[in-house]
Amino acid sequence: MKKILGIVLATLVICLVVVLISTSAFATTAQGTGVLNNPILRLWNAIHNLQGQINSGELQALALRVATLEGRALPDCIIDADCDDNDPCTNQECNPVSGCVFTENAQCDDVSGAGSSTGITSGEVIITEFMYNPNAVTDTYGEWLELYNAGEDTVNLNGWSIQDEGTDSYTFSEDLIVIPGEYVVLCKNTDSNVNGGISCDVGYSSFTLGNTADSIILLDGSSGVVDQVSYDVSTAPWDSMDNAGYSLQLGLSSHDAASNDNGGNWCNAAVSYGLGDYGTPGEINSGC
């Protein structure tokens, strides 16, 4: 009897060694291609890969996940960092039951701009209106310009910039999300109590529009020109729009980057706002 028990015990020891060796060899590939259906082997494999970096609380969480995932896949994480896929456009979370959960980062979810690897197509964001010579307040307080997303993708303007034909420029340093069909208003001064009564999305202090001629150039985060409008109210057809207190607006049928290059598609706004200047900042243009 003792001899039989000895044989049985030796057999069990050999089997255990074989299991440990086989699961250890499989540990480096199981995550990618294999499925260990035995929860004990899956648990051992996961612990093996942690290389001792586990405490009792984490072990309990891992054991719970092993039991829940029976027959499906290896437990793949204990903490959020275990799920890091080196993709700046995804958020990674370690769920105590289901394991790694990946979601698109809000700044990269169909967004073109600073937080995305997808480049914006020139002309998708265009300049549609600007107040270069306010009358109700001085230029320092009352200048503004309007952008419109004419494309199909949501755009984050963080990292983009505007500049004129001289040395003035402004760079967006925070997120400014513009969905398709949406307007955003950039103001010299964002205080509606002093800027003539305008509601602004962002303020710029380092950018000034010339009262006779200038250019407004919109650049993406890679310094590529997305849109540009150049005006000169001393020459036709812009000279007919040289009226202080009236914004220059792009006609409704000309909301694209090619059409807004043509001064003939622009006109003075016909709707008053705030203290009595004319324009439709952040709203549909009144038409030309």
PDB file of C-alpha atoms in Angstrom:
ATOM      1  CA  MET A   1       0.000   0.000   0.000  1.00  0.00           C
ATOM      2  CA  LYS A   2       2.815   2.420   0.914  1.00  0.00           C
ATOM      3  CA  LYS A   3       4.447   1.642  -2.399  1.00  0.00           C
ATOM      4  CA  ILE A   4       1.214   2.486  -4.254  1.00  0.00           C
ATOM      5  CA  LEU A   5       0.786   5.737  -2.311  1.00  0.00           C
ATOM      6  CA  GLY A   6       4.381   6.648  -3.119  1.00  0.00           C
ATOM      7  CA  ILE A   7       3.795   6.101  -6.805  1.00  0.00           C
ATOM      8  CA  VAL A   8       0.601   8.186  -6.723  1.00  0.00           C
ATOM      9  CA  LEU A   9       2.343  11.007  -4.862  1.00  0.00           C
ATOM     10  CA  ALA A  10       5.265  10.997  -7.285  1.00  0.00           C
ATOM     11  CA  THR A  11       2.853  11.083 -10.211  1.00  0.00           C
ATOM     12  CA  LEU A  12       1.054  14.113  -8.735  1.00  0.00           C
ATOM     13  CA  VAL A  13       4.344  15.951  -8.228  1.00  0.00           C
ATOM     14  CA  ILE A  14       5.395  15.253 -11.821  1.00  0.00           C
ATOM     15  CA  CYS A  15       2.019  16.484 -13.117  1.00  0.00           C
ATOM     16  CA  LEU A  16       2.303  19.665 -11.071  1.00  0.00           C
ATOM     17  CA  VAL A  17       5.789  20.358 -12.441  1.00  0.00           C
ATOM     18  CA  VAL A  18       4.574  19.785 -15.997  1.00  0.00           C
ATOM     19  CA  VAL A  19       1.640  22.166 -15.463  1.00  0.00           C
ATOM     20  CA  LEU A  20       3.863  24.891 -14.015  1.00  0.00           C
ATOM     21  CA  ILE A  21       6.405  24.587 -16.817  1.00  0.00           C
ATOM     22  CA  SER A  22       3.799  24.547 -19.567  1.00  0.00           C
ATOM     23  CA  THR A  23       1.855  27.506 -18.173  1.00  0.00           C
ATOM     24  CA  SER A  24       5.063  29.464 -17.582  1.00  0.00           C
ATOM     25  CA  ALA A  25       6.105  28.938 -21.196  1.00  0.00           C
ATOM     26  CA  PHE A  26       2.646  29.922 -22.310  1.00  0.00           C
ATOM     27  CA  ALA A  27       2.565  33.052 -20.158  1.00  0.00           C
ATOM     28  CA  THR A  28       4.301  35.265 -22.695  1.00  0.00           C
ATOM     29  CA  THR A  29       1.975  34.372 -25.542  1.00  0.00           C
ATOM     30  CA  ALA A  30      -1.352  33.727 -23.862  1.00  0.00           C
ATOM     31  CA  GLN A  31      -2.280  37.351 -23.690  1.00  0.00           C
ATOM     32  CA  GLY A  32      -1.967  37.747 -27.440  1.00  0.00           C
ATOM     33  CA  THR A  33      -3.197  34.509 -28.948  1.00  0.00           C
ATOM     34  CA  GLY A  34      -4.031  31.812 -26.394  1.00  0.00           C
ATOM     35  CA  VAL A  35      -7.002  31.041 -24.196  1.00  0.00           C
ATOM     36  CA  LEU A  36      -6.553  29.115 -20.960  1.00  0.00           C
ATOM     37  CA  ASN A  37      -9.910  27.647 -20.120  1.00  0.00           C
ATOM     38  CA  ASN A  38      -8.876  26.419 -16.682  1.00  0.00           C
ATOM     39  CA  PRO A  39      -9.376  29.318 -14.213  1.00  0.00           C
ATOM     40  CA  ILE A  40      -6.580  28.071 -11.921  1.00  0.00           C
ATOM     41  CA  LEU A  41      -4.086  28.030 -14.788  1.00  0.00           C
ATOM     42  CA  ARG A  42      -5.279  31.442 -15.963  1.00  0.00           C
ATOM     43  CA  LEU A  43      -4.868  32.843 -12.464  1.00  0.00           C
ATOM     44  CA  TRP A  44      -1.373  31.368 -12.145  1.00  0.00           C
ATOM     45  CA  ASN A  45      -0.430  32.753 -15.544  1.00  0.00           C
ATOM     46  CA  ALA A  46      -1.631  36.246 -14.645  1.00  0.00           C
ATOM     47  CA  ILE A  47       0.220  36.213 -11.317  1.00  0.00           C
ATOM     48  CA  HIS A  48       3.340  34.940 -13.076  1.00  0.00           C
ATOM     49  CA  ASN A  49       3.246  37.889 -15.488  1.00  0.00           C
ATOM     50  CA  LEU A  50       2.938  40.344 -12.597  1.00  0.00           C
ATOM     51  CA  GLN A  51       6.378  39.228 -11.403  1.00  0.00           C
ATOM     52  CA  GLY A  52       5.549  39.640  -7.746  1.00  0.00           C
ATOM     53  CA  GLN A  53       3.971  43.104  -8.091  1.00  0.00           C
ATOM     54  CA  ILE A  54       0.672  42.216  -6.463  1.00  0.00           C
ATOM     55  CA  ASN A  55      -0.860  42.586  -3.012  1.00  0.00           C
ATOM     56  CA  SER A  56      -3.618  40.629  -1.319  1.00  0.00           C
ATOM     57  CA  GLY A  57      -6.366  43.049  -2.340  1.00  0.00           C
ATOM     58  CA  GLU A  58      -5.290  42.942  -5.973  1.00  0.00           C
ATOM     59  CA  LEU A  59      -5.130  39.160  -5.812  1.00  0.00           C
ATOM     60  CA  GLN A  60      -8.754  39.031  -4.669  1.00  0.00           C
ATOM     61  CA  ALA A  61      -9.801  41.298  -7.528  1.00  0.00           C
ATOM     62  CA  LEU A  62      -7.855  39.149  -9.973  1.00  0.00           C
ATOM     63  CA  ALA A  63      -9.437  35.981  -8.619  1.00  0.00           C
ATOM     64  CA  LEU A  64     -12.891  37.523  -9.088  1.00  0.00           C
ATOM     65  CA  ARG A  65     -12.069  38.401 -12.679  1.00  0.00           C
ATOM     66  CA  VAL A  66     -10.735  34.892 -13.340  1.00  0.00           C
ATOM     67  CA  ALA A  67     -13.987  33.380 -12.123  1.00  0.00           C
ATOM     68  CA  THR A  68     -16.050  35.828 -14.190  1.00  0.00           C
ATOM     69  CA  LEU A  69     -14.038  35.300 -17.365  1.00  0.00           C
ATOM     70  CA  GLU A  70     -14.120  31.481 -17.185  1.00  0.00           C
ATOM     71  CA  GLY A  71     -13.698  30.038 -20.663  1.00  0.00           C
ATOM     72  CA  ARG A  72     -13.192  33.417 -22.328  1.00  0.00           C
ATOM     73  CA  ALA A  73      -9.810  35.037 -21.851  1.00  0.00           C
ATOM     74  CA  LEU A  74      -6.935  35.717 -19.513  1.00  0.00           C
ATOM     75  CA  PRO A  75      -7.281  38.356 -16.819  1.00  0.00           C
ATOM     76  CA  ASP A  76      -5.349  41.235 -18.317  1.00  0.00           C
ATOM     77  CA  CYS A  77      -5.028  43.889 -15.635  1.00  0.00           C
ATOM     78  CA  ILE A  78      -5.048  44.864 -11.993  1.00  0.00           C
ATOM     79  CA  ILE A  79      -4.665  48.649 -12.265  1.00  0.00           C
ATOM     80  CA  ASP A  80      -5.379  51.126 -15.082  1.00  0.00           C
ATOM     81  CA  ALA A  81      -1.692  51.331 -16.018  1.00  0.00           C
ATOM     82  CA  ASP A  82      -1.771  47.635 -16.980  1.00  0.00           C
ATOM     83  CA  CYS A  83      -4.044  48.582 -19.889  1.00  0.00           C
ATOM     84  CA  ASP A  84      -1.844  51.309 -21.367  1.00  0.00           C
ATOM     85  CA  ASP A  85      -1.834  50.847 -25.153  1.00  0.00           C
ATOM     86  CA  ASN A  86       0.378  53.890 -25.854  1.00  0.00           C
ATOM     87  CA  ASP A  87      -2.429  55.465 -27.860  1.00  0.00           C
ATOM     88  CA  PRO A  88      -3.029  59.138 -26.909  1.00  0.00           C
ATOM     89  CA  CYS A  89      -6.498  58.948 -28.427  1.00  0.00           C
ATOM     90  CA  THR A  90      -7.822  56.298 -26.018  1.00  0.00           C
ATOM     91  CA  ASN A  91      -8.585  56.218 -22.326  1.00  0.00           C
ATOM     92  CA  GLN A  92      -7.693  52.979 -20.550  1.00  0.00           C
ATOM     93  CA  GLU A  93      -9.439  51.634 -17.477  1.00  0.00           C
ATOM     94  CA  CYS A  94      -9.076  48.372 -15.575  1.00  0.00           C
ATOM     95  CA  ASN A  95     -12.552  47.155 -14.697  1.00  0.00           C
ATOM     96  CA  PRO A  96     -12.469  44.808 -11.663  1.00  0.00           C
ATOM     97  CA  VAL A  97     -14.713  42.323 -13.452  1.00  0.00           C
ATOM     98  CA  SER A  98     -14.283  42.663 -17.211  1.00  0.00           C
ATOM     99  CA  GLY A  99     -10.620  43.688 -17.344  1.00  0.00           C
ATOM    100  CA  CYS A 100      -9.232  46.344 -19.687  1.00  0.00           C
ATOM    101  CA  VAL A 101     -11.790  48.763 -21.109  1.00  0.00           C
ATOM    102  CA  PHE A 102     -10.758  51.143 -23.879  1.00  0.00           C
ATOM    103  CA  THR A 103     -12.713  54.270 -24.864  1.00  0.00           C
ATOM    104  CA  GLU A 104     -11.912  57.029 -27.327  1.00  0.00           C
ATOM    105  CA  ASN A 105     -10.429  60.144 -25.799  1.00  0.00           C
ATOM    106  CA  ALA A 106     -12.847  63.068 -25.975  1.00  0.00           C
ATOM    107  CA  GLN A 107     -10.300  65.183 -27.788  1.00  0.00           C
ATOM    108  CA  CYS A 108      -9.750  62.556 -30.451  1.00  0.00           C
ATOM    109  CA  ASP A 109     -13.280  61.291 -30.926  1.00  0.00           C
ATOM    110  CA  ASP A 110     -13.823  62.239 -34.573  1.00  0.00           C
ATOM    111  CA  VAL A 111     -11.899  65.428 -33.868  1.00  0.00           C
ATOM    112  CA  SER A 112      -9.324  66.955 -36.150  1.00  0.00           C
ATOM    113  CA  GLY A 113      -6.807  69.251 -34.491  1.00  0.00           C
ATOM    114  CA  ALA A 114      -4.132  69.235 -31.817  1.00  0.00           C
ATOM    115  CA  GLY A 115      -5.296  66.051 -30.170  1.00  0.00           C
ATOM    116  CA  SER A 116      -5.703  63.966 -33.278  1.00  0.00           C
ATOM    117  CA  SER A 117      -3.463  62.272 -35.789  1.00  0.00           C
ATOM    118  CA  THR A 118      -5.948  63.165 -38.525  1.00  0.00           C
ATOM    119  CA  GLY A 119      -5.135  66.378 -40.427  1.00  0.00           C
ATOM    120  CA  ILE A 120      -7.807  68.911 -41.228  1.00  0.00           C
ATOM    121  CA  THR A 121      -8.674  69.531 -44.860  1.00  0.00           C
ATOM    122  CA  SER A 122      -8.077  73.098 -45.991  1.00  0.00           C
ATOM    123  CA  GLY A 123     -11.339  75.006 -46.116  1.00  0.00           C
ATOM    124  CA  GLU A 124     -13.306  72.965 -43.595  1.00  0.00           C
ATOM    125  CA  VAL A 125     -13.107  75.816 -41.092  1.00  0.00           C
ATOM    126  CA  ILE A 126     -13.636  79.197 -42.740  1.00  0.00           C
ATOM    127  CA  ILE A 127     -13.781  82.895 -41.894  1.00  0.00           C
ATOM    128  CA  THR A 128     -17.350  84.120 -42.354  1.00  0.00           C
ATOM    129  CA  GLU A 129     -17.560  87.539 -40.676  1.00  0.00           C
ATOM    130  CA  PHE A 130     -15.382  90.151 -39.012  1.00  0.00           C
ATOM    131  CA  MET A 131     -15.691  93.574 -37.424  1.00  0.00           C
ATOM    132  CA  TYR A 132     -12.578  95.498 -38.421  1.00  0.00           C
ATOM    133  CA  ASN A 133     -13.807  99.032 -37.603  1.00  0.00           C
ATOM    134  CA  PRO A 134     -16.438  99.211 -34.830  1.00  0.00           C
ATOM    135  CA  ASN A 135     -18.238 102.472 -34.135  1.00  0.00           C
ATOM    136  CA  ALA A 136     -20.049 101.977 -30.820  1.00  0.00           C
ATOM    137  CA  VAL A 137     -16.749 101.289 -29.036  1.00  0.00           C
ATOM    138  CA  THR A 138     -13.098 101.651 -29.991  1.00  0.00           C
ATOM    139  CA  ASP A 139     -11.189  99.051 -31.990  1.00  0.00           C
ATOM    140  CA  THR A 140      -9.373  97.924 -28.855  1.00  0.00           C
ATOM    141  CA  TYR A 141     -12.659  96.747 -27.367  1.00  0.00           C
ATOM    142  CA  GLY A 142     -14.949  96.097 -30.307  1.00  0.00           C
ATOM    143  CA  GLU A 143     -13.056  94.111 -32.949  1.00  0.00           C
ATOM    144  CA  TRP A 144     -14.115  90.506 -33.476  1.00  0.00           C
ATOM    145  CA  LEU A 145     -14.168  87.790 -36.084  1.00  0.00           C
ATOM    146  CA  GLU A 146     -16.257  84.710 -36.715  1.00  0.00           C
ATOM    147  CA  LEU A 147     -15.255  81.200 -37.809  1.00  0.00           C
ATOM    148  CA  TYR A 148     -17.571  78.531 -39.183  1.00  0.00           C
ATOM    149  CA  ASN A 149     -17.093  74.768 -39.430  1.00  0.00           C
ATOM    150  CA  ALA A 150     -18.201  73.997 -42.977  1.00  0.00           C
ATOM    151  CA  GLY A 151     -16.819  70.447 -42.886  1.00  0.00           C
ATOM    152  CA  GLU A 152     -18.130  67.104 -41.682  1.00  0.00           C
ATOM    153  CA  ASP A 153     -15.719  66.610 -38.778  1.00  0.00           C
ATOM    154  CA  THR A 154     -15.644  68.156 -35.334  1.00  0.00           C
ATOM    155  CA  VAL A 155     -12.526  70.273 -34.940  1.00  0.00           C
ATOM    156  CA  ASN A 156     -10.494  71.203 -31.871  1.00  0.00           C
ATOM    157  CA  LEU A 157      -8.808  74.569 -32.422  1.00  0.00           C
ATOM    158  CA  ASN A 158      -6.304  74.013 -29.613  1.00  0.00           C
ATOM    159  CA  GLY A 159      -2.872  74.664 -31.135  1.00  0.00           C
ATOM    160  CA  TRP A 160      -4.295  76.533 -34.137  1.00  0.00           C
ATOM    161  CA  SER A 161      -3.543  80.214 -34.728  1.00  0.00           C
ATOM    162  CA  ILE A 162      -4.679  83.320 -36.560  1.00  0.00           C
ATOM    163  CA  GLN A 163      -2.400  85.967 -37.980  1.00  0.00           C
ATOM    164  CA  ASP A 164      -2.581  88.999 -40.220  1.00  0.00           C
ATOM    165  CA  GLU A 165      -0.391  90.107 -43.113  1.00  0.00           C
ATOM    166  CA  GLY A 166       1.905  91.865 -40.654  1.00  0.00           C
ATOM    167  CA  THR A 167       3.290  90.559 -37.368  1.00  0.00           C
ATOM    168  CA  ASP A 168       0.092  90.143 -35.348  1.00  0.00           C
ATOM    169  CA  SER A 169      -0.803  86.599 -34.347  1.00  0.00           C
ATOM    170  CA  TYR A 170      -2.745  84.657 -31.747  1.00  0.00           C
ATOM    171  CA  THR A 171      -2.492  80.951 -30.875  1.00  0.00           C
ATOM    172  CA  PHE A 172      -5.324  78.978 -29.293  1.00  0.00           C
ATOM    173  CA  SER A 173      -3.852  77.558 -26.091  1.00  0.00           C
ATOM    174  CA  GLU A 174      -6.945  75.759 -24.808  1.00  0.00           C
ATOM    175  CA  ASP A 175      -9.516  73.394 -26.260  1.00  0.00           C
ATOM    176  CA  LEU A 176     -12.138  75.045 -28.446  1.00  0.00           C
ATOM    177  CA  ILE A 177     -14.360  72.385 -29.982  1.00  0.00           C
ATOM    178  CA  VAL A 178     -16.261  73.354 -33.129  1.00  0.00           C
ATOM    179  CA  ILE A 179     -18.841  70.881 -34.382  1.00  0.00           C
ATOM    180  CA  PRO A 180     -19.983  70.819 -38.022  1.00  0.00           C
ATOM    181  CA  GLY A 181     -22.293  73.730 -38.807  1.00  0.00           C
ATOM    182  CA  GLU A 182     -21.250  75.699 -35.715  1.00  0.00           C
ATOM    183  CA  TYR A 183     -19.939  79.254 -35.461  1.00  0.00           C
ATOM    184  CA  VAL A 184     -17.352  80.497 -32.957  1.00  0.00           C
ATOM    185  CA  VAL A 185     -16.627  84.134 -32.145  1.00  0.00           C
ATOM    186  CA  LEU A 186     -13.160  85.486 -31.378  1.00  0.00           C
ATOM    187  CA  CYS A 187     -13.067  88.890 -29.710  1.00  0.00           C
ATOM    188  CA  LYS A 188     -10.454  91.528 -29.004  1.00  0.00           C
ATOM    189  CA  ASN A 189     -12.161  91.931 -25.632  1.00  0.00           C
ATOM    190  CA  THR A 190     -14.477  89.274 -24.178  1.00  0.00           C
ATOM    191  CA  ASP A 191     -16.307  91.532 -21.699  1.00  0.00           C
ATOM    192  CA  SER A 192     -19.735  92.185 -23.221  1.00  0.00           C
ATOM    193  CA  ASN A 193     -20.111  95.234 -20.972  1.00  0.00           C
ATOM    194  CA  VAL A 194     -17.336  97.045 -22.818  1.00  0.00           C
ATOM    195  CA  ASN A 195     -17.018  95.318 -26.224  1.00  0.00           C
ATOM    196  CA  GLY A 196     -20.288  96.600 -27.644  1.00  0.00           C
ATOM    197  CA  GLY A 197     -22.470  93.749 -26.396  1.00  0.00           C
ATOM    198  CA  ILE A 198     -20.895  90.663 -27.993  1.00  0.00           C
ATOM    199  CA  SER A 199     -20.926  87.143 -26.558  1.00  0.00           C
ATOM    200  CA  CYS A 200     -17.499  85.662 -27.247  1.00  0.00           C
ATOM    201  CA  ASP A 201     -16.074  82.144 -27.281  1.00  0.00           C
ATOM    202  CA  VAL A 202     -12.448  83.193 -26.872  1.00  0.00           C
ATOM    203  CA  GLY A 203     -10.485  86.395 -26.525  1.00  0.00           C
ATOM    204  CA  TYR A 204      -7.343  87.519 -28.346  1.00  0.00           C
ATOM    205  CA  SER A 205      -5.294  90.565 -27.372  1.00  0.00           C
ATOM    206  CA  SER A 206      -2.343  90.200 -29.712  1.00  0.00           C
ATOM    207  CA  PHE A 207      -4.231  90.506 -32.980  1.00  0.00           C
ATOM    208  CA  THR A 208      -5.480  93.763 -34.538  1.00  0.00           C
ATOM    209  CA  LEU A 209      -7.309  94.270 -37.829  1.00  0.00           C
ATOM    210  CA  GLY A 210      -6.322  97.150 -40.092  1.00  0.00           C
ATOM    211  CA  ASN A 211      -9.047  99.724 -40.783  1.00  0.00           C
ATOM    212  CA  THR A 212      -8.157  99.942 -44.478  1.00  0.00           C
ATOM    213  CA  ALA A 213      -6.518  96.711 -45.567  1.00  0.00           C
ATOM    214  CA  ASP A 214      -5.385  93.520 -43.905  1.00  0.00           C
ATOM    215  CA  SER A 215      -5.530  89.727 -44.056  1.00  0.00           C
ATOM    216  CA  ILE A 216      -6.968  87.181 -41.665  1.00  0.00           C
ATOM    217  CA  ILE A 217      -5.091  83.894 -41.940  1.00  0.00           C
ATOM    218  CA  LEU A 218      -6.212  80.761 -40.096  1.00  0.00           C
ATOM    219  CA  LEU A 219      -3.506  78.145 -39.495  1.00  0.00           C
ATOM    220  CA  ASP A 220      -3.835  74.622 -38.117  1.00  0.00           C
ATOM    221  CA  GLY A 221      -1.558  73.074 -35.503  1.00  0.00           C
ATOM    222  CA  SER A 222       1.016  72.227 -38.178  1.00  0.00           C
ATOM    223  CA  SER A 223       1.056  75.836 -39.460  1.00  0.00           C
ATOM    224  CA  GLY A 224      -0.836  74.831 -42.585  1.00  0.00           C
ATOM    225  CA  VAL A 225      -3.153  77.494 -43.999  1.00  0.00           C
ATOM    226  CA  VAL A 226      -6.762  76.421 -43.496  1.00  0.00           C
ATOM    227  CA  ASP A 227      -8.376  79.646 -44.714  1.00  0.00           C
ATOM    228  CA  GLN A 228      -7.418  83.202 -45.607  1.00  0.00           C
ATOM    229  CA  VAL A 229      -9.387  86.357 -46.308  1.00  0.00           C
ATOM    230  CA  SER A 230      -7.729  89.554 -47.546  1.00  0.00           C
ATOM    231  CA  TYR A 231      -9.631  92.835 -47.743  1.00  0.00           C
ATOM    232  CA  ASP A 232      -8.898  96.381 -48.874  1.00  0.00           C
ATOM    233  CA  VAL A 233     -11.724  98.888 -48.466  1.00  0.00           C
ATOM    234  CA  SER A 234      -9.872 101.414 -50.624  1.00  0.00           C
ATOM    235  CA  THR A 235     -10.460  99.301 -53.737  1.00  0.00           C
ATOM    236  CA  ALA A 236     -13.472  97.651 -55.383  1.00  0.00           C
ATOM    237  CA  PRO A 237     -15.484  95.730 -54.464  1.00  0.00           C
ATOM    238  CA  TRP A 238     -14.553  96.238 -50.811  1.00  0.00           C
ATOM    239  CA  ASP A 239     -14.813 100.045 -51.019  1.00  0.00           C
ATOM    240  CA  SER A 240     -18.611  99.857 -51.057  1.00  0.00           C
ATOM    241  CA  MET A 241     -18.469  98.222 -47.617  1.00  0.00           C
ATOM    242  CA  ASP A 242     -16.265 100.841 -45.931  1.00  0.00           C
ATOM    243  CA  ASN A 243     -18.764 101.765 -43.242  1.00  0.00           C
ATOM    244  CA  ALA A 244     -17.690 102.161 -39.618  1.00  0.00           C
ATOM    245  CA  GLY A 245     -19.792 100.074 -37.244  1.00  0.00           C
ATOM    246  CA  TYR A 246     -20.755  97.492 -39.884  1.00  0.00           C
ATOM    247  CA  SER A 247     -19.159  94.064 -39.983  1.00  0.00           C
ATOM    248  CA  LEU A 248     -18.118  92.441 -43.235  1.00  0.00           C
ATOM    249  CA  GLN A 249     -20.042  89.201 -43.687  1.00  0.00           C
ATOM    250  CA  LEU A 250     -19.856  86.347 -46.169  1.00  0.00           C
ATOM    251  CA  GLY A 251     -22.974  85.608 -48.200  1.00  0.00           C
ATOM    252  CA  LEU A 252     -24.931  82.519 -47.140  1.00  0.00           C
ATOM    253  CA  SER A 253     -24.410  80.795 -50.497  1.00  0.00           C
ATOM    254  CA  SER A 254     -20.654  81.319 -50.335  1.00  0.00           C
ATOM    255  CA  HIS A 255     -19.687  79.411 -47.186  1.00  0.00           C
ATOM    256  CA  ASP A 256     -16.558  77.747 -48.520  1.00  0.00           C
ATOM    257  CA  ALA A 257     -12.875  78.648 -48.613  1.00  0.00           C
ATOM    258  CA  ALA A 258     -12.836  79.377 -52.340  1.00  0.00           C
ATOM    259  CA  SER A 259     -15.875  81.653 -52.350  1.00  0.00           C
ATOM    260  CA  ASN A 260     -14.751  83.737 -49.400  1.00  0.00           C
ATOM    261  CA  ASP A 261     -11.618  84.723 -51.348  1.00  0.00           C
ATOM    262  CA  ASN A 262     -13.862  86.779 -53.639  1.00  0.00           C
ATOM    263  CA  GLY A 263     -14.730  90.216 -52.266  1.00  0.00           C
ATOM    264  CA  GLY A 264     -17.883  90.183 -54.372  1.00  0.00           C
ATOM    265  CA  ASN A 265     -19.328  87.536 -52.051  1.00  0.00           C
ATOM    266  CA  TRP A 266     -19.058  89.836 -49.026  1.00  0.00           C
ATOM    267  CA  CYS A 267     -21.294  92.664 -47.822  1.00  0.00           C
ATOM    268  CA  ASN A 268     -22.110  94.766 -44.776  1.00  0.00           C
ATOM    269  CA  ALA A 269     -24.263  93.152 -42.115  1.00  0.00           C
ATOM    270  CA  ALA A 270     -27.829  94.443 -41.860  1.00  0.00           C
ATOM    271  CA  VAL A 271     -28.726  93.361 -38.313  1.00  0.00           C
ATOM    272  CA  SER A 272     -27.780  95.475 -35.296  1.00  0.00           C
ATOM    273  CA  TYR A 273     -26.517  94.104 -31.998  1.00  0.00           C
ATOM    274  CA  GLY A 274     -25.613  95.388 -28.545  1.00  0.00           C
ATOM    275  CA  LEU A 275     -24.853  99.120 -28.516  1.00  0.00           C
ATOM    276  CA  GLY A 276     -25.886  99.647 -32.123  1.00  0.00           C
ATOM    277  CA  ASP A 277     -23.146  98.294 -34.363  1.00  0.00           C
ATOM    278  CA  TYR A 278     -24.197  95.879 -37.110  1.00  0.00           C
ATOM    279  CA  GLY A 279     -23.298  92.211 -37.368  1.00  0.00           C
ATOM    280  CA  THR A 280     -24.372  88.683 -36.504  1.00  0.00           C
ATOM    281  CA  PRO A 281     -21.516  87.318 -34.360  1.00  0.00           C
ATOM    282  CA  GLY A 282     -22.061  83.614 -33.717  1.00  0.00           C
ATOM    283  CA  GLU A 283     -25.270  83.497 -35.748  1.00  0.00           C
ATOM    284  CA  ILE A 284     -26.329  82.936 -39.352  1.00  0.00           C
ATOM    285  CA  ASN A 285     -25.359  85.884 -41.525  1.00  0.00           C
ATOM    286  CA  SER A 286     -28.126  88.202 -42.649  1.00  0.00           C
ATOM    287  CA  GLY A 287     -27.376  87.599 -46.329  1.00  0.00           C
ATOM    288  CA  CYS A 288     -25.850  89.613 -49.162  1.00  0.00           C
TER     289      CYS A 288
END
